[in-house]
Amino acid sequence: MEAAPPPPKRRCTGPGLSRPHTLLDMSARKVAESWAYEQVEERFSRVPEPVQKQIVFWSFPRNEREICMYSSLGYQAPEGERDSRVPFSRGLQLLQVGAVDKVLQVGFHLSGTVTEPPGPGEQEKTYQVSISFDRCKITSVSCACDNRDLFYCAHVVALSLYRIRNPQLVELRLPISETLSQMNRDQLQKFVQYLISAHHTEVLPTAQRLADQILMLGSEINRVHGAPDPTAGAGIEDDNCWHLDGEQIQEQVKQLLSNGGYYGASKQLQSMFNKVREMLRMRDSNGARMLILMTEQFLEDPRLALWRQQGAGMTDKCRQLWDELGALWVCIVLNPHCKPEERSTWLELLRKWNDMDVCPLEEGNYSFDTAGSTPGPQSPSIQNQGFRRTVFRRAIKAGELHWGDQHLQKILSSDFYSGSERDVGDKHFFDPQGRPLWLGDSFPTACARVDALRSHGYPREALRLAVAVANTMKLQYVHQLEAYKQQKKELLQKATTTITNLEGWVGHPLDPIGCLCRAFLEACRADEEGLLPAADYTAEAKKAGYQHAPVPGSHGSAEFYCMLALEVALLGLGQQRAMPEGLYAQDKMVRNEEQIIGLLAEVQLDEKMAQVLQKQVQLLLEGGPFSGLGEVVFRESVPMHTFACFLFTALLPYDTELAYRTGLRAMRLPVLETVLSATDLLQQNLLDSMMAHRFPRWFILGHLETRQCELASAMLTTAKGDPEWLHTVLASIQQNIHSPALLFKLAQDACKTATPANAPPDSTLLNLSLELGLQVVRMTLTTMTWRRREMVRWLVSCATEIGVQALMNIMQNWYSLFTPIEATTIVAVTGTTHATLLRLNLDFAQREELCSCARTVALQCAMKDPQNCALPALTLCEKNHAAFEAAYQIVLDSANAGMGHSHLFTVARYMEHRGLPLRAYKLATLALSHLNIAFNQDTHPAVNDVLWACSLSQSLGKSELAALVPLVIQSVQCAPVLSDILRRWTLPSLPSRRSAGKILSTDKAPLCQLLDAAIAAYISTTHSRLTHISPRHYTDFIDFLCKAHETFLLAPSGHLQFSQFLENLKQTYKGKKKLLLLVRERFG
């Protein structure tokens, strides 16, 4: 955070503050600002002491803003907050508590002490501070606190502010060399000896070394005329710039880049860029120097080589920082008053950086061969251009621009330059009203000139050029509109167009629209300092008060800067432009669009502004191929949804029809509507057709569809109570929105709007929401989504809000809306619940009609999908005998037609639960006829169903049991399952709700057949297991034989049969000695 800047008008004041400045004072001030003191001494053989003192006095910096610039970050602290950790704020506090003492100015050197107040449990600390200065700039600083930071420490700030605010309290002495020149030999010797005595531990070795060199006749120190004086100011050849610790800047940038994944690091780097802009605005040469140091560290970032090796794009945060770096270099190169040698140096550095392999490309990645890098229609292939489009390309190109054009100079020099001054040959330099135009550059480049003027502290000149550029932009649009009208009929017949703008202005690396808008809006700011600089225009939620500042020389047209800002923004946002390539470029375009709209949202839209808005929107709607809101747009052109949403809201209070026309025109999303014809596909090879379907790669398509949905929602909500507009908006939604999820959201929003809590529902809007819901369920019927059940449930609730007829309509047309399982388990069931019936408030006849409709739907679904819908249909038809019988018959018919055994068992259990055991038994026998449990499937999922069926048959009687046994034998080959069935039938069980049957004997029919089948199954299973048995399974096999033994014993001669079975095993598998040993141990 940065402290609030100090009052800008505070200046250093000299002696005699109460009287006017003398000629000596004024002369000394000018000399102190621009002449090195060495130059003064060379020019004049003798300078009187009062004059020397005046020059020395006025050479210290006089503006606290400059001190603040070098002691705080480049962004403003929130209102009401001052971070005490910021050096400027802390230094101001130290000054106010009287911490500065013993201040002495000797020539161009200022010294003093600053005492830090003690904290809890701390001791007071005093720091010795010294400052060197020259020509109103601090050239070096030193403090005992050993601060290592980008900026001056709080102690340097405190001493500097003390000197600016209290110059009359500072003891002033001439440079020490002047004092020494007034001493004789004895005085000089005494002076040196006292100095050495006072600081012998520090200076004695140096003093002895210097004495030895002076006594040596041929030494270098004797060959040089004079001696250095640190208090005498800078030399003629010395650079005159503020002190800036270059090493610390590089170290800080390096550290922040290494933490590039953190938001705080990116924010601090951005604040350093803001600091560069602040220096440029103060026309401080350190701005360019600081940017050079930062650029060198950026290029040494090890991640660049890694990204290049992988052919990958940067992270978004890093990409944004590089964009800002490139834009800043454009500003620096376009400095209107830089020296030619400075520009040459900058361009040489830029070309060197541009040629580095790791230099990032403007497109955001290092590979032209990556997926989705196919050049778009708006630009030729980068491979064919023969150069790399790096982030420095535009800055290098800007180096070719100059400011010497006579027409340009006249624009910059006067607010009232007009066509009345032009010669005959200058007629193309003015519009029909005589206002100057600037056609010397492309629109983005002209805006870059405006930004450069503002960045370098020429706000008035920047504003004049911005007005000329805006007038040029508006006039060109009028000419384009006239040209379109001449070929309008032909274009409308083709129903297609091409992109006429080679570069989109929104999302452009130079941000031309944002640049012009900020220039105009800042001219309207009610600020006592007048124009605010670009870097300071980052007001968060702070709505500045704008005034209608008139444009000078507007020739009676009553034109204001805020109107120009609105016109420029509308033309830029409404420009028809192709979607840029790559995720970053597309995301940047979206962010830039939102930033520009955010600027417009800060301006109060009064009647005058509303008239401008209506006029410009009307032009955009008539703009043909030049407007994104024109009648025909290019397939890959950027949609206007976000822009139109802003326009719709802004226009609504002034022109409802224009607001809806704009919103409806912007609803289209042609990239999702246009596909290649079959003829075109046949004329292309396979690769071309694949590329045609892949191009363009719209990475932000989901975001655009969401914005489209927001625009539609805004229009639907606003149109509540107006059936005509509601139906018009609905038709546009159905035509242009292709995402079921977004259509569903729209339907939900419309339903919520139509049914407020404390007011009657809007029937028209409610019906429209139902219609949207019906479209959603039709779209997702064959392409299911995870939200399908939610959509179906909502549709039923929406139909319920409308009334019983709507509910019955969706039931009657279920086959085009729902799957059979949805229609029975959700639609029919929910539509006939007690809560629904109460909500509908139906009489008996209406209830019966609704329930009859639900039963009909259930029976139809059961016939179409009996496996999934039979049981729900039976449940729904329980209260109607005829319908229940019909559903039951459907189940029987489906069983013969191949209905699965699991579904049949489920229905059979339901029948038993309903008290229909005979029907349950019949369905169980049908299920068994479809079942097959193999010999090794003792965990088959149908085992419990089989056991249940057996228990059911036993409870019904011997005949039912006898009929079931053959089916069990036929369906079950698994010996353990058969033995479980035998035990259930032969052993007494606990009383149950079923009537218990008699205990049956296994030596009589029908169980004797089941016992034989179980024994046979054990024998065959034993041989199957022994064929591929391994020693680790021997224990399991012995347990299996134990179960077999128990089953054998159920037979009258079971013991003998089991013994013969074992003997047979011993003979057959005599090679498995270990296994047979285990068998003998267990069974003898």
Tab-separated table of C-alpha atoms in Angstrom, residues 101-413:
chain	number	residue	atom	x	y	z
A	101	ASP	CA	17.874	16.635	14.896
A	102	LYS	CA	21.360	18.081	14.248
A	103	VAL	CA	20.586	18.906	10.639
A	104	LEU	CA	23.520	20.448	8.779
A	105	GLN	CA	23.907	21.302	5.100
A	106	VAL	CA	27.463	21.574	3.884
A	107	GLY	CA	27.399	22.492	0.240
A	108	PHE	CA	25.511	19.788	-1.609
A	109	HIS	CA	25.525	17.413	1.322
A	110	LEU	CA	22.841	17.199	4.018
A	111	SER	CA	23.311	15.308	7.281
A	112	GLY	CA	21.368	14.795	10.455
A	113	THR	CA	20.194	12.302	13.027
A	114	VAL	CA	16.827	10.588	13.207
A	115	THR	CA	15.724	8.979	16.471
A	116	GLU	CA	13.271	6.097	16.394
A	117	PRO	CA	10.821	6.201	19.337
A	118	PRO	CA	11.245	3.094	21.487
A	119	GLY	CA	8.657	0.330	21.231
A	120	PRO	CA	7.471	-1.849	24.119
A	121	GLY	CA	10.543	-3.324	25.785
A	122	GLU	CA	12.916	-1.611	23.304
A	123	GLN	CA	15.534	1.075	23.595
A	124	GLU	CA	15.627	4.302	21.672
A	125	LYS	CA	17.726	4.124	18.480
A	126	THR	CA	19.394	7.042	16.747
A	127	TYR	CA	20.537	6.812	13.110
A	128	GLN	CA	23.022	9.025	11.316
A	129	VAL	CA	21.649	10.000	7.886
A	130	SER	CA	23.435	11.740	5.027
A	131	ILE	CA	22.101	12.830	1.635
A	132	SER	CA	23.935	14.140	-1.433
A	133	PHE	CA	22.021	16.135	-3.998
A	134	ASP	CA	22.521	18.076	-7.200
A	135	ARG	CA	20.241	20.152	-9.413
A	136	CYS	CA	17.165	19.432	-7.257
A	137	LYS	CA	17.692	15.680	-7.298
A	138	ILE	CA	18.938	13.390	-4.550
A	139	THR	CA	21.954	11.592	-6.016
A	140	SER	CA	22.947	9.352	-3.110
A	141	VAL	CA	21.752	8.427	0.349
A	142	SER	CA	23.311	6.782	3.376
A	143	CYS	CA	21.733	5.675	6.620
A	144	ALA	CA	23.036	3.763	9.599
A	145	CYS	CA	19.947	1.530	9.517
A	146	ASP	CA	21.481	-0.323	6.508
A	147	ASN	CA	18.121	-0.485	4.739
A	148	ARG	CA	18.109	-2.778	1.687
A	149	ASP	CA	14.996	-1.978	-0.278
A	150	LEU	CA	13.889	-0.487	-3.567
A	151	PHE	CA	13.137	2.845	-1.960
A	152	TYR	CA	14.559	5.319	0.488
A	153	CYS	CA	14.197	4.384	4.126
A	154	ALA	CA	11.957	6.283	6.539
A	155	HIS	CA	14.956	8.085	8.069
A	156	VAL	CA	16.055	9.507	4.701
A	157	VAL	CA	12.434	10.560	4.097
A	158	ALA	CA	12.221	12.276	7.484
A	159	LEU	CA	15.454	14.240	6.917
A	160	SER	CA	14.436	15.220	3.362
A	161	LEU	CA	11.005	16.434	4.448
A	162	TYR	CA	12.588	18.379	7.302
A	163	ARG	CA	14.826	20.194	4.807
A	164	ILE	CA	11.856	20.948	2.494
A	165	ARG	CA	9.511	22.131	5.222
A	166	ASN	CA	11.984	23.873	7.517
A	167	PRO	CA	14.801	25.247	5.348
A	168	GLN	CA	15.243	28.281	7.605
A	169	LEU	CA	16.093	25.975	10.531
A	170	VAL	CA	18.881	24.183	8.673
A	171	GLU	CA	22.405	25.460	9.242
A	172	LEU	CA	23.885	26.171	5.802
A	173	ARG	CA	27.578	26.080	4.944
A	174	LEU	CA	29.443	26.387	1.662
A	175	PRO	CA	31.193	23.315	0.241
A	176	ILE	CA	34.067	22.251	2.476
A	177	SER	CA	36.611	23.064	-0.210
A	178	GLU	CA	35.593	26.725	-0.019
A	179	THR	CA	36.148	26.720	3.743
A	180	LEU	CA	39.547	25.019	3.403
A	181	SER	CA	40.668	27.556	0.833
A	182	GLN	CA	40.298	30.283	3.467
A	183	MET	CA	42.726	28.574	5.922
A	184	ASN	CA	46.504	29.128	6.187
A	185	ARG	CA	49.009	26.299	6.590
A	186	ASP	CA	48.815	26.151	10.401
A	187	GLN	CA	45.051	26.155	10.350
A	188	LEU	CA	44.994	23.375	7.767
A	189	GLN	CA	47.448	21.269	9.811
A	190	LYS	CA	45.420	21.774	12.947
A	191	PHE	CA	42.227	20.934	11.087
A	192	VAL	CA	43.654	17.670	9.760
A	193	GLN	CA	45.137	16.631	13.087
A	194	TYR	CA	41.916	17.327	14.954
A	195	LEU	CA	39.943	15.395	12.337
A	196	ILE	CA	42.257	12.396	12.633
A	197	SER	CA	42.157	12.566	16.398
A	198	ALA	CA	38.363	12.612	16.453
A	199	HIS	CA	38.067	9.610	14.125
A	200	HIS	CA	41.465	7.946	14.400
A	201	THR	CA	40.090	4.408	14.512
A	202	GLU	CA	38.289	4.882	11.200
A	203	VAL	CA	40.482	7.243	9.179
A	204	LEU	CA	44.064	6.788	10.458
A	205	PRO	CA	45.081	4.098	7.905
A	206	THR	CA	43.581	6.130	5.071
A	207	ALA	CA	45.228	9.329	6.327
A	208	GLN	CA	48.662	7.676	6.440
A	209	ARG	CA	48.244	6.217	2.912
A	210	LEU	CA	47.276	9.617	1.504
A	211	ALA	CA	50.170	11.318	3.329
A	212	ASP	CA	52.656	8.818	1.838
A	213	GLN	CA	51.298	9.414	-1.678
A	214	ILE	CA	51.441	13.197	-1.331
A	215	LEU	CA	55.056	13.091	-0.137
A	216	MET	CA	55.975	10.940	-3.160
A	217	LEU	CA	56.784	13.416	-5.929
A	218	GLY	CA	55.828	11.253	-8.915
A	219	SER	CA	52.668	9.786	-7.436
A	220	GLU	CA	49.372	9.914	-9.281
A	221	ILE	CA	47.742	12.053	-6.605
A	222	ASN	CA	50.354	14.770	-7.250
A	223	ARG	CA	49.777	14.701	-11.025
A	224	VAL	CA	46.047	15.549	-10.642
A	225	HIS	CA	45.136	19.216	-10.214
A	226	GLY	CA	42.982	19.947	-7.165
A	227	ALA	CA	41.270	17.463	-4.878
A	228	PRO	CA	37.818	15.869	-4.657
A	229	ASP	CA	35.090	17.491	-2.549
A	230	PRO	CA	31.990	15.385	-1.753
A	231	THR	CA	30.106	18.526	-0.776
A	232	ALA	CA	30.802	20.479	-3.970
A	233	GLY	CA	28.096	18.923	-6.123
A	234	ALA	CA	28.319	16.988	-9.383
A	235	GLY	CA	30.605	17.589	-12.301
A	236	ILE	CA	29.586	18.758	-15.750
A	237	GLU	CA	29.870	15.254	-17.225
A	238	ASP	CA	28.056	13.522	-14.393
A	239	ASP	CA	24.536	12.219	-14.990
A	240	ASN	CA	21.905	14.252	-13.256
A	241	CYS	CA	19.364	11.714	-11.985
A	242	TRP	CA	17.774	10.619	-8.742
A	243	HIS	CA	19.455	7.937	-6.693
A	244	LEU	CA	18.120	4.479	-7.622
A	245	ASP	CA	19.631	1.235	-6.349
A	246	GLY	CA	19.829	-0.835	-9.543
A	247	GLU	CA	21.181	-3.956	-7.843
A	248	GLN	CA	18.331	-3.945	-5.354
A	249	ILE	CA	15.765	-3.570	-8.134
A	250	GLN	CA	17.179	-6.560	-9.988
A	251	GLU	CA	17.301	-8.634	-6.822
A	252	GLN	CA	13.729	-7.720	-5.930
A	253	VAL	CA	12.389	-8.553	-9.413
A	254	LYS	CA	14.279	-11.841	-9.438
A	255	GLN	CA	12.810	-12.814	-6.078
A	256	LEU	CA	9.273	-11.834	-7.088
A	257	LEU	CA	9.487	-13.788	-10.344
A	258	SER	CA	10.615	-16.854	-8.434
A	259	ASN	CA	7.382	-16.502	-6.429
A	260	GLY	CA	5.383	-15.892	-9.589
A	261	GLY	CA	2.664	-18.342	-8.656
A	262	TYR	CA	1.509	-16.112	-5.822
A	263	TYR	CA	-0.939	-13.270	-6.238
A	264	GLY	CA	1.095	-10.988	-3.994
A	265	ALA	CA	4.191	-11.313	-6.205
A	266	SER	CA	2.250	-10.326	-9.335
A	267	LYS	CA	0.704	-7.402	-7.502
A	268	GLN	CA	4.107	-6.138	-6.366
A	269	LEU	CA	5.557	-6.435	-9.862
A	270	GLN	CA	2.577	-4.523	-11.205
A	271	SER	CA	3.203	-1.840	-8.580
A	272	MET	CA	6.775	-1.572	-9.869
A	273	PHE	CA	5.418	-1.017	-13.379
A	274	ASN	CA	3.172	1.671	-11.925
A	275	LYS	CA	6.254	3.211	-10.362
A	276	VAL	CA	7.889	3.331	-13.800
A	277	ARG	CA	4.842	5.135	-15.179
A	278	GLU	CA	4.972	7.564	-12.260
A	279	MET	CA	8.624	8.317	-13.023
A	280	LEU	CA	7.860	8.824	-16.702
A	281	ARG	CA	5.059	11.189	-15.777
A	282	MET	CA	7.512	13.197	-13.660
A	283	ARG	CA	9.884	13.103	-16.672
A	284	ASP	CA	12.438	11.286	-14.560
A	285	SER	CA	15.107	9.454	-16.574
A	286	ASN	CA	15.107	6.697	-13.965
A	287	GLY	CA	11.815	5.453	-15.419
A	288	ALA	CA	13.538	4.041	-18.501
A	289	ARG	CA	16.501	2.844	-16.437
A	290	MET	CA	14.260	1.013	-13.987
A	291	LEU	CA	12.377	-0.662	-16.838
A	292	ILE	CA	15.622	-1.788	-18.445
A	293	LEU	CA	16.695	-3.417	-15.181
A	294	MET	CA	13.324	-5.110	-14.797
A	295	THR	CA	13.303	-6.328	-18.405
A	296	GLU	CA	16.725	-7.917	-18.041
A	297	GLN	CA	15.527	-9.822	-14.987
A	298	PHE	CA	12.322	-10.859	-16.733
A	299	LEU	CA	14.351	-12.342	-19.588
A	300	GLU	CA	16.530	-14.240	-17.100
A	301	ASP	CA	13.466	-15.946	-15.615
A	302	PRO	CA	14.335	-19.708	-15.805
A	303	ARG	CA	10.706	-20.555	-16.535
A	304	LEU	CA	10.998	-18.984	-20.003
A	305	ALA	CA	13.428	-21.646	-21.200
A	306	LEU	CA	11.221	-24.374	-19.735
A	307	TRP	CA	8.094	-23.030	-21.423
A	308	ARG	CA	9.943	-22.717	-24.723
A	309	GLN	CA	11.260	-26.264	-24.465
A	310	GLN	CA	7.750	-27.555	-23.829
A	311	GLY	CA	6.175	-25.324	-26.479
A	312	ALA	CA	3.702	-24.247	-23.828
A	313	GLY	CA	2.051	-20.985	-22.938
A	314	MET	CA	2.835	-18.910	-19.875
A	315	THR	CA	0.654	-18.633	-16.836
A	316	ASP	CA	-1.950	-15.891	-17.108
A	317	LYS	CA	-0.356	-13.738	-14.417
A	318	CYS	CA	3.043	-13.896	-16.069
A	319	ARG	CA	1.510	-13.205	-19.472
A	320	GLN	CA	-0.221	-10.078	-18.125
A	321	LEU	CA	3.069	-8.814	-16.697
A	322	TRP	CA	4.804	-9.296	-20.057
A	323	ASP	CA	1.964	-7.450	-21.792
A	324	GLU	CA	2.433	-4.515	-19.443
A	325	LEU	CA	6.180	-4.643	-20.049
A	326	GLY	CA	5.695	-4.466	-23.825
A	327	ALA	CA	3.178	-1.612	-23.537
A	328	LEU	CA	5.547	0.351	-21.281
A	329	TRP	CA	8.346	0.049	-23.828
A	330	VAL	CA	6.038	1.450	-26.502
A	331	CYS	CA	5.447	4.450	-24.205
A	332	ILE	CA	9.147	4.942	-23.563
A	333	VAL	CA	10.172	4.706	-27.225
A	334	LEU	CA	7.403	7.167	-28.145
A	335	ASN	CA	8.719	9.781	-25.706
A	336	PRO	CA	8.118	12.983	-27.670
A	337	HIS	CA	11.111	14.807	-26.212
A	338	CYS	CA	13.767	12.143	-25.751
A	339	LYS	CA	17.234	12.588	-27.193
A	340	PRO	CA	18.034	10.680	-30.422
A	341	GLU	CA	20.894	8.860	-28.736
A	342	GLU	CA	18.554	7.714	-25.932
A	343	ARG	CA	16.072	6.308	-28.440
A	344	SER	CA	18.870	4.590	-30.338
A	345	THR	CA	20.070	2.964	-27.114
A	346	TRP	CA	16.573	1.750	-26.282
A	347	LEU	CA	15.993	0.353	-29.777
A	348	GLU	CA	19.341	-1.426	-29.710
A	349	LEU	CA	18.391	-3.090	-26.429
A	350	LEU	CA	14.924	-3.986	-27.725
A	351	ARG	CA	16.347	-5.601	-30.881
A	352	LYS	CA	18.814	-7.574	-28.787
A	353	TRP	CA	16.055	-8.803	-26.486
A	354	ASN	CA	13.772	-9.456	-29.462
A	355	ASP	CA	16.357	-11.842	-30.957
A	356	MET	CA	16.666	-13.924	-27.808
A	357	ASP	CA	15.164	-17.401	-28.103
A	358	VAL	CA	13.377	-17.100	-24.781
A	359	CYS	CA	11.739	-13.779	-25.647
A	360	PRO	CA	7.978	-14.383	-25.261
A	361	LEU	CA	5.720	-14.119	-28.269
A	362	GLU	CA	2.800	-11.746	-28.402
A	363	GLU	CA	0.477	-14.708	-28.996
A	364	GLY	CA	1.317	-16.131	-25.592
A	365	ASN	CA	3.161	-19.374	-26.458
A	366	TYR	CA	6.428	-20.525	-27.977
A	367	SER	CA	5.138	-22.868	-30.674
A	368	PHE	CA	3.433	-22.175	-33.988
A	369	ASP	CA	2.669	-25.856	-34.436
A	370	THR	CA	0.553	-26.392	-31.353
A	371	ALA	CA	-3.087	-27.376	-31.622
A	372	GLY	CA	-5.336	-24.504	-32.364
A	373	SER	CA	-2.576	-22.294	-33.804
A	374	THR	CA	-4.099	-22.279	-37.273
A	375	PRO	CA	-4.095	-18.680	-38.463
A	376	GLY	CA	-7.459	-17.001	-38.455
A	377	PRO	CA	-9.049	-15.079	-41.279
A	378	GLN	CA	-8.075	-11.749	-39.861
A	379	SER	CA	-4.335	-12.194	-40.225
A	380	PRO	CA	-1.961	-14.033	-42.572
A	381	SER	CA	0.028	-16.985	-41.415
A	382	ILE	CA	2.736	-16.031	-39.001
A	383	GLN	CA	5.075	-18.583	-40.566
A	384	ASN	CA	4.912	-16.727	-43.854
A	385	GLN	CA	5.686	-13.334	-42.388
A	386	GLY	CA	9.322	-14.157	-41.803
A	387	PHE	CA	9.576	-12.661	-38.320
A	388	ARG	CA	8.669	-13.482	-34.756
A	389	ARG	CA	5.875	-11.444	-33.180
A	390	THR	CA	7.491	-10.938	-29.783
A	391	VAL	CA	6.222	-8.671	-27.027
A	392	PHE	CA	8.821	-6.084	-28.111
A	393	ARG	CA	7.776	-6.017	-31.775
A	394	ARG	CA	5.398	-3.097	-31.345
A	395	ALA	CA	7.956	-1.086	-29.379
A	396	ILE	CA	10.571	-1.628	-32.117
A	397	LYS	CA	8.032	-0.573	-34.723
A	398	ALA	CA	7.164	2.474	-32.626
A	399	GLY	CA	10.828	3.484	-32.893
A	400	GLU	CA	10.153	4.328	-36.544
A	401	LEU	CA	7.569	6.958	-35.566
A	402	HIS	CA	8.408	10.618	-35.152
A	403	TRP	CA	6.698	13.726	-33.850
A	404	GLY	CA	7.903	16.216	-36.436
A	405	ASP	CA	4.834	16.197	-38.655
A	406	GLN	CA	3.642	19.801	-39.041
A	407	HIS	CA	-0.045	18.925	-38.837
A	408	LEU	CA	0.574	16.793	-35.744
A	409	GLN	CA	2.502	19.587	-34.070
A	410	LYS	CA	-0.346	22.023	-34.715
A	411	ILE	CA	-2.834	19.570	-33.182
A	412	LEU	CA	-0.690	19.229	-30.080
A	413	SER	CA	0.002	22.922	-29.672
